[in-house]
XYZ file of C-alpha atoms in Angstrom:
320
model
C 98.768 -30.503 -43.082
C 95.200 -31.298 -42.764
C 92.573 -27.829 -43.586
C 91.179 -26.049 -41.047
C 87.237 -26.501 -41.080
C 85.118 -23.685 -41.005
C 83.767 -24.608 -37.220
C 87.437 -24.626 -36.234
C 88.001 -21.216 -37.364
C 84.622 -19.710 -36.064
C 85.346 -20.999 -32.575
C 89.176 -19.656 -32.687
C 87.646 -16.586 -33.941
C 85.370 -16.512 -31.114
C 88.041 -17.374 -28.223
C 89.796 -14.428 -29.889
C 87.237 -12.354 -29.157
C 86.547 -13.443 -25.848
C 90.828 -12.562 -25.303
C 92.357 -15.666 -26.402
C 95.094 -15.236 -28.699
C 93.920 -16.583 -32.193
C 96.893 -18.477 -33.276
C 96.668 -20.318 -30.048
C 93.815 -21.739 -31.029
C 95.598 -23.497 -34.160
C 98.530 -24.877 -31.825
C 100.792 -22.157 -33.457
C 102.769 -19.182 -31.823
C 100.491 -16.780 -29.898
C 99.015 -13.578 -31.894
C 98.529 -10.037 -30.413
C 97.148 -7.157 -31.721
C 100.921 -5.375 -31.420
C 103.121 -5.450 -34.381
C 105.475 -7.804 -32.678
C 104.756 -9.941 -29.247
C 104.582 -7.546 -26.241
C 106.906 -8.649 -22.828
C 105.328 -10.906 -20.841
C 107.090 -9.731 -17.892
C 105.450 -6.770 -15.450
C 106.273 -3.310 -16.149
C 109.830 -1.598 -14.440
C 109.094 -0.045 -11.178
C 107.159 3.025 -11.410
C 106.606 2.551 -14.979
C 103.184 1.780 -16.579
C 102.376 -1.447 -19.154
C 103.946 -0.344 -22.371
C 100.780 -1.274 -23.751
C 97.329 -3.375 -23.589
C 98.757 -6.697 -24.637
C 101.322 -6.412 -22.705
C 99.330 -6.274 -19.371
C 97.071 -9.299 -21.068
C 100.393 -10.667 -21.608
C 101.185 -10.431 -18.138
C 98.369 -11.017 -16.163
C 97.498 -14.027 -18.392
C 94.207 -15.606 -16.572
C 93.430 -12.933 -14.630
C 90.737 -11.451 -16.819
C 87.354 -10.988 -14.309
C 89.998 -10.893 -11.519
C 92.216 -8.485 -11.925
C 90.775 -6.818 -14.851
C 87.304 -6.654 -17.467
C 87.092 -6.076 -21.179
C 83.313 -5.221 -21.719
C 82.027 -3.944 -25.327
C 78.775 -4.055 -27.959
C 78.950 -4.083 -31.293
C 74.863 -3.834 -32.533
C 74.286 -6.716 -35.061
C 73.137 -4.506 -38.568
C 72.664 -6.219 -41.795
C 71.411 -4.383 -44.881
C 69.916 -7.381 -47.245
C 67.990 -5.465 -49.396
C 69.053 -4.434 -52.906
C 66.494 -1.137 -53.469
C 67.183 0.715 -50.003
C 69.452 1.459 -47.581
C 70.143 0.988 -43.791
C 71.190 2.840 -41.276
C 74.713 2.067 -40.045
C 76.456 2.980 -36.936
C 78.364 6.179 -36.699
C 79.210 6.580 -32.847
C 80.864 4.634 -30.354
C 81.431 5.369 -27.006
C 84.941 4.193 -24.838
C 86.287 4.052 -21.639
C 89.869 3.239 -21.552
C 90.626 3.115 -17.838
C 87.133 2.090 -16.402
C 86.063 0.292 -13.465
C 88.805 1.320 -10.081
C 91.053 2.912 -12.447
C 89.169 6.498 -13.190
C 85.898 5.762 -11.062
C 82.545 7.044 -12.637
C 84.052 6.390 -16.272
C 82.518 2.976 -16.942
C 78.602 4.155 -15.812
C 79.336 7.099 -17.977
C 80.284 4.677 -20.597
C 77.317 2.628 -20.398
C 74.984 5.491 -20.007
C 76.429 7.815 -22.793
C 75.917 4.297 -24.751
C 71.928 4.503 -23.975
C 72.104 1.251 -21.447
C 71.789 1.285 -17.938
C 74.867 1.089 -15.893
C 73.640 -0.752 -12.966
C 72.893 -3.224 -15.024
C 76.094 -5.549 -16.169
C 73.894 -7.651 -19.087
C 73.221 -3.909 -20.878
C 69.264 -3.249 -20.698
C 69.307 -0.199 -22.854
C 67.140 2.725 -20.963
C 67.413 5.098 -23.990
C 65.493 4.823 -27.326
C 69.125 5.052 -29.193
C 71.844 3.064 -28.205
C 75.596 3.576 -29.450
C 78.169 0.503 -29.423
C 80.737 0.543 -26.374
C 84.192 -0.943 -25.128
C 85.659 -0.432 -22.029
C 88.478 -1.563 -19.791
C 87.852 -1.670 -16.067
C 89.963 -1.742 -13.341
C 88.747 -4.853 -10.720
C 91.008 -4.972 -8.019
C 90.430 -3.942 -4.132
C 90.658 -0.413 -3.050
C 92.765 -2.008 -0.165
C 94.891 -3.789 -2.459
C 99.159 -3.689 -1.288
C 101.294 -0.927 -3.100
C 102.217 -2.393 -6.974
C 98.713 -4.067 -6.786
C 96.135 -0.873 -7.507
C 93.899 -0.599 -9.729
C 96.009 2.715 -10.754
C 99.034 0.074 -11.792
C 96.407 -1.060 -14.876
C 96.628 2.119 -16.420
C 97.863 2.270 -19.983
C 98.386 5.610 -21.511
C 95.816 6.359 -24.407
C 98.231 6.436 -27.037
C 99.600 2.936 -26.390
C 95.792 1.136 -26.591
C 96.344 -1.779 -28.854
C 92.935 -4.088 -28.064
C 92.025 -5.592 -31.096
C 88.295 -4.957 -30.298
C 88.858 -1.270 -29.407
C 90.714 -0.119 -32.777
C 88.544 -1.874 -34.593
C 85.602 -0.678 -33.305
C 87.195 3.033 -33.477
C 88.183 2.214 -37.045
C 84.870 1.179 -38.187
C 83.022 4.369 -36.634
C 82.677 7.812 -37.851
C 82.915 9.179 -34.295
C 84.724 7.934 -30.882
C 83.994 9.664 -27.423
C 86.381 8.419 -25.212
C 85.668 9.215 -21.603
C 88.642 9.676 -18.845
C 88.752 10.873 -15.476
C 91.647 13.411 -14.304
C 92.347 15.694 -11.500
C 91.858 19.533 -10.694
C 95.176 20.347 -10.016
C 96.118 18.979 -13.663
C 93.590 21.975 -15.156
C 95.774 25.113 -14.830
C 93.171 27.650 -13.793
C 94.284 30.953 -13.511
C 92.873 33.999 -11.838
C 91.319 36.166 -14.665
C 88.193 33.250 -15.197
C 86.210 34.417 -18.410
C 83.671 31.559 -18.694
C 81.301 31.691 -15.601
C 81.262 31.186 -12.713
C 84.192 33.654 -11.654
C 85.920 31.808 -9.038
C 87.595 28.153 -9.289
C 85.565 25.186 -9.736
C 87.185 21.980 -9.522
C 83.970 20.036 -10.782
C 85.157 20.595 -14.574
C 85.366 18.489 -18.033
C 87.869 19.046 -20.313
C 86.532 18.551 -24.103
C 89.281 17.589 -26.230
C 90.144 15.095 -29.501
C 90.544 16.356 -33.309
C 87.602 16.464 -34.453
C 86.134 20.047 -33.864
C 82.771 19.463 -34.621
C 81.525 16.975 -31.980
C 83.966 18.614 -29.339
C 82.164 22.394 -29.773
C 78.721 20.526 -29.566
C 79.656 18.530 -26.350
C 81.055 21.830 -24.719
C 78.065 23.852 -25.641
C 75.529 21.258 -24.708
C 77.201 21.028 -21.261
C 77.591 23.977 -20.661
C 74.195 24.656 -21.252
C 73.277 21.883 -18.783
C 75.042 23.968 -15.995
C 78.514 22.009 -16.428
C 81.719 23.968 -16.577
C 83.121 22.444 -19.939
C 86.778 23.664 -21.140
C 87.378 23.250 -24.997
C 90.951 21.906 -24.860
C 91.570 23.311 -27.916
C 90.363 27.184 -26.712
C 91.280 27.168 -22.926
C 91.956 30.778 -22.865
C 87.701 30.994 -23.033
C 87.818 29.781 -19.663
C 90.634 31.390 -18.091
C 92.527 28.075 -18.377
C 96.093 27.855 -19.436
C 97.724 25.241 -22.001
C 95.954 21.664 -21.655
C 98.352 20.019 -24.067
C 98.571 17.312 -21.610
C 94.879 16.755 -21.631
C 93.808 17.580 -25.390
C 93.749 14.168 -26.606
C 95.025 15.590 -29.926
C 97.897 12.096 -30.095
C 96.952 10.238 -33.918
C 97.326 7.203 -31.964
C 94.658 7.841 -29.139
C 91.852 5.784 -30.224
C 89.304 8.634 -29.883
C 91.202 9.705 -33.034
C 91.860 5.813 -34.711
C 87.765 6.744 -36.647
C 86.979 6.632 -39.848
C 87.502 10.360 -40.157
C 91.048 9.809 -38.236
C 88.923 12.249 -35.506
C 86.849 11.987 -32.220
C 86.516 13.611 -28.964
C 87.614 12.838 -25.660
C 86.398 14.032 -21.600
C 88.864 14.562 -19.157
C 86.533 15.139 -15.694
C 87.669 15.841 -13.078
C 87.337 13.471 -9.268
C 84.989 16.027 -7.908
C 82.872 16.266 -10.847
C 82.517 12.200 -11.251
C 81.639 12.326 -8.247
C 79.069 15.169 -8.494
C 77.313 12.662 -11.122
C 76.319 9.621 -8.241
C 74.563 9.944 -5.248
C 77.489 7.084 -3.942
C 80.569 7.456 -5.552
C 82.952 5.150 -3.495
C 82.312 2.259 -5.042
C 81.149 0.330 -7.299
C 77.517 -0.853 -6.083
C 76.854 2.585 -4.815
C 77.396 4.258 -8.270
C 75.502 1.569 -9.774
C 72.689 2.169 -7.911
C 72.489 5.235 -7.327
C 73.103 6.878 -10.581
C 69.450 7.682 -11.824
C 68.747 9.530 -8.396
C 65.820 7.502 -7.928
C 66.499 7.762 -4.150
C 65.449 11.131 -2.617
C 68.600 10.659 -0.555
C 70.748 11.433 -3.591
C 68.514 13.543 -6.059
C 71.400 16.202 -5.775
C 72.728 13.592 -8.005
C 73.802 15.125 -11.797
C 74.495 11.996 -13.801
C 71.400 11.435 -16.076
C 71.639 15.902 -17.087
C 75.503 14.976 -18.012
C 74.589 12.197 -20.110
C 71.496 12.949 -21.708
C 74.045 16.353 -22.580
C 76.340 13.966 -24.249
C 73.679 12.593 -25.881
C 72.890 15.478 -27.462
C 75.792 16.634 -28.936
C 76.361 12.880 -30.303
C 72.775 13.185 -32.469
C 73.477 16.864 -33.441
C 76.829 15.788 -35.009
C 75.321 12.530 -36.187
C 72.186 14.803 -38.157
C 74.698 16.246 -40.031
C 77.017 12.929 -40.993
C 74.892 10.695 -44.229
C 74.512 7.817 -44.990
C 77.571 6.356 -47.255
């Protein structure tokens, strides 16, 4: 068998980045990221992908149709022998971007440092984090089976290669998710403030406590009604097992430190953050409140919050 050249392997290795399968490129059997090859075949009725490969799988060639993969890794090289770099600790992920959870993807770009009305990443803030997110692309008047909502794959079952990578090689992951009201179980003796039932709320949860108590304090601070997942009884808020994103296998938690932190917000308070929330173009222009129209607008407060916490957490991590 003749040897592979180097070029061969750098362009495989870049079609495999890009979502082709890197055996593929070699004429062999298909690789995924699973341990063994996911079904190719759609998902039983009323049941979501068992996982990402197997909606890549599935929806083979419809990537920019159906679906986007969008991430940055910043290029760092250290090439001096006396001193040392700095390295990236944080990146920032949106599982179920685009039509899936609306608002997540801006917030992913913006948490990031880059603006999110821009697609080609012109960063608008003097520190920028890497990102990947998933987005959903499909029509809001898509036919029942064909929703962006049928693209959802549960947390714990993210197998991109580029995601868990990415999470592995960071110190910190914030994962950002969108979720409804009724799924926070308020209950009528409210601690935190304000006293009566807001459904514009973020839930703060992941394992590592650090970053999680500095993104709840900083938003808070901001004016945002921020639940620790981990201490709901502060807020007069019953068990949120179901939205702690304490699972090993959530990437939030895949880091370095086997830890990260992960934002459940709610409909009303993604769409709190944008001046246009329906859609696409309107959140992506209409984000930075530019527009008197919209200055009621609370997106760049939220993410310069985020921000926040991220370098206070950061200050305290060294250099390896």
């Amino acid at each position: 068998m003749p040897a592979t050249s180097r070029r061969t392997l750098l362009t495989a290795l870049a079609a495999a980045t890009a979502g082709a399968p890197l055996l593929a490129q070699f004429g062999g059997t298909p690789a995924y990221a699973a341990t063994t090859p996911p079904p190719c075949g759609p998902p039983a009725e009323g049941q979501e992908y068992e996982s990402n490969n197997h909606l890549y799988c599935h929806l083979a060639g419809r990537e920019g149709i159906d679906f986007a993969r969008r991430y940055k890794r910043h290029q760092l090289s250290d090439t001096s022998l006396p001193n040392t770099f700095p390295y990236a600790r944080t990146t920032i992920m949106a599982l179920h971007g685009g039509g899936i959870e609306m608002g997540t993807s801006e917030l992913c770009l913006g948490i990031a440092g880059y603006d999110p009305g821009k697609p080609d990443g012109e960063a608008v803030c003097p520190t920028t984090y890497d990102y990947w997110m998933f987005e959903g692309l499909r029509s809001a008047s898509a036919p029942v089976g064909q929703k962006n909502g049928d693209l959802h794959v549960t947390a714990k079952n993210c197998d991109d290669h580029v995601a868990l990578s990415m999470a592995a090689s960071s110190l910190n992951v914030l994962s950002l998710h969108g979720c409804k009201a009724d799924q926070i179980p308020f209950v009528t003796n409210l601690i935190w403030p304000p006293k009566e039932i807001d459904p514009k709320a973020v839930v703060v949860g992941g394992l590592f406590t650090p970053l999680r108590e500095a993104l709840v304090a900083e938003l808070r601070a901001s004016g945002f009604q921020a639940i620790d997942a981990m201490k709901p009884e502060e807020s007069g808020v019953g068990s949120l097992g179901h939205l702690n994103g304490d699972h090993e296998n959530n990437p939030c938690n895949k880091t370095m430190l086997r830890q990260g932190a992960q934002m459940e917000l709610t409909t009303e308070l993604r769409a709190s953050l944008f001046g246009d929330f329906t859609t696409r173009g309107g959140r992506a222009t209409t984000w930075d409140n530019r527009d008197p129209r919209y200055s009621e607008a609370r997106f760049i407060p939220f993410r310069d919050a985020c921000r926040r916490a991220i370098a206070a957490v950061e200050a305290t991590q060294p250099i390896l």
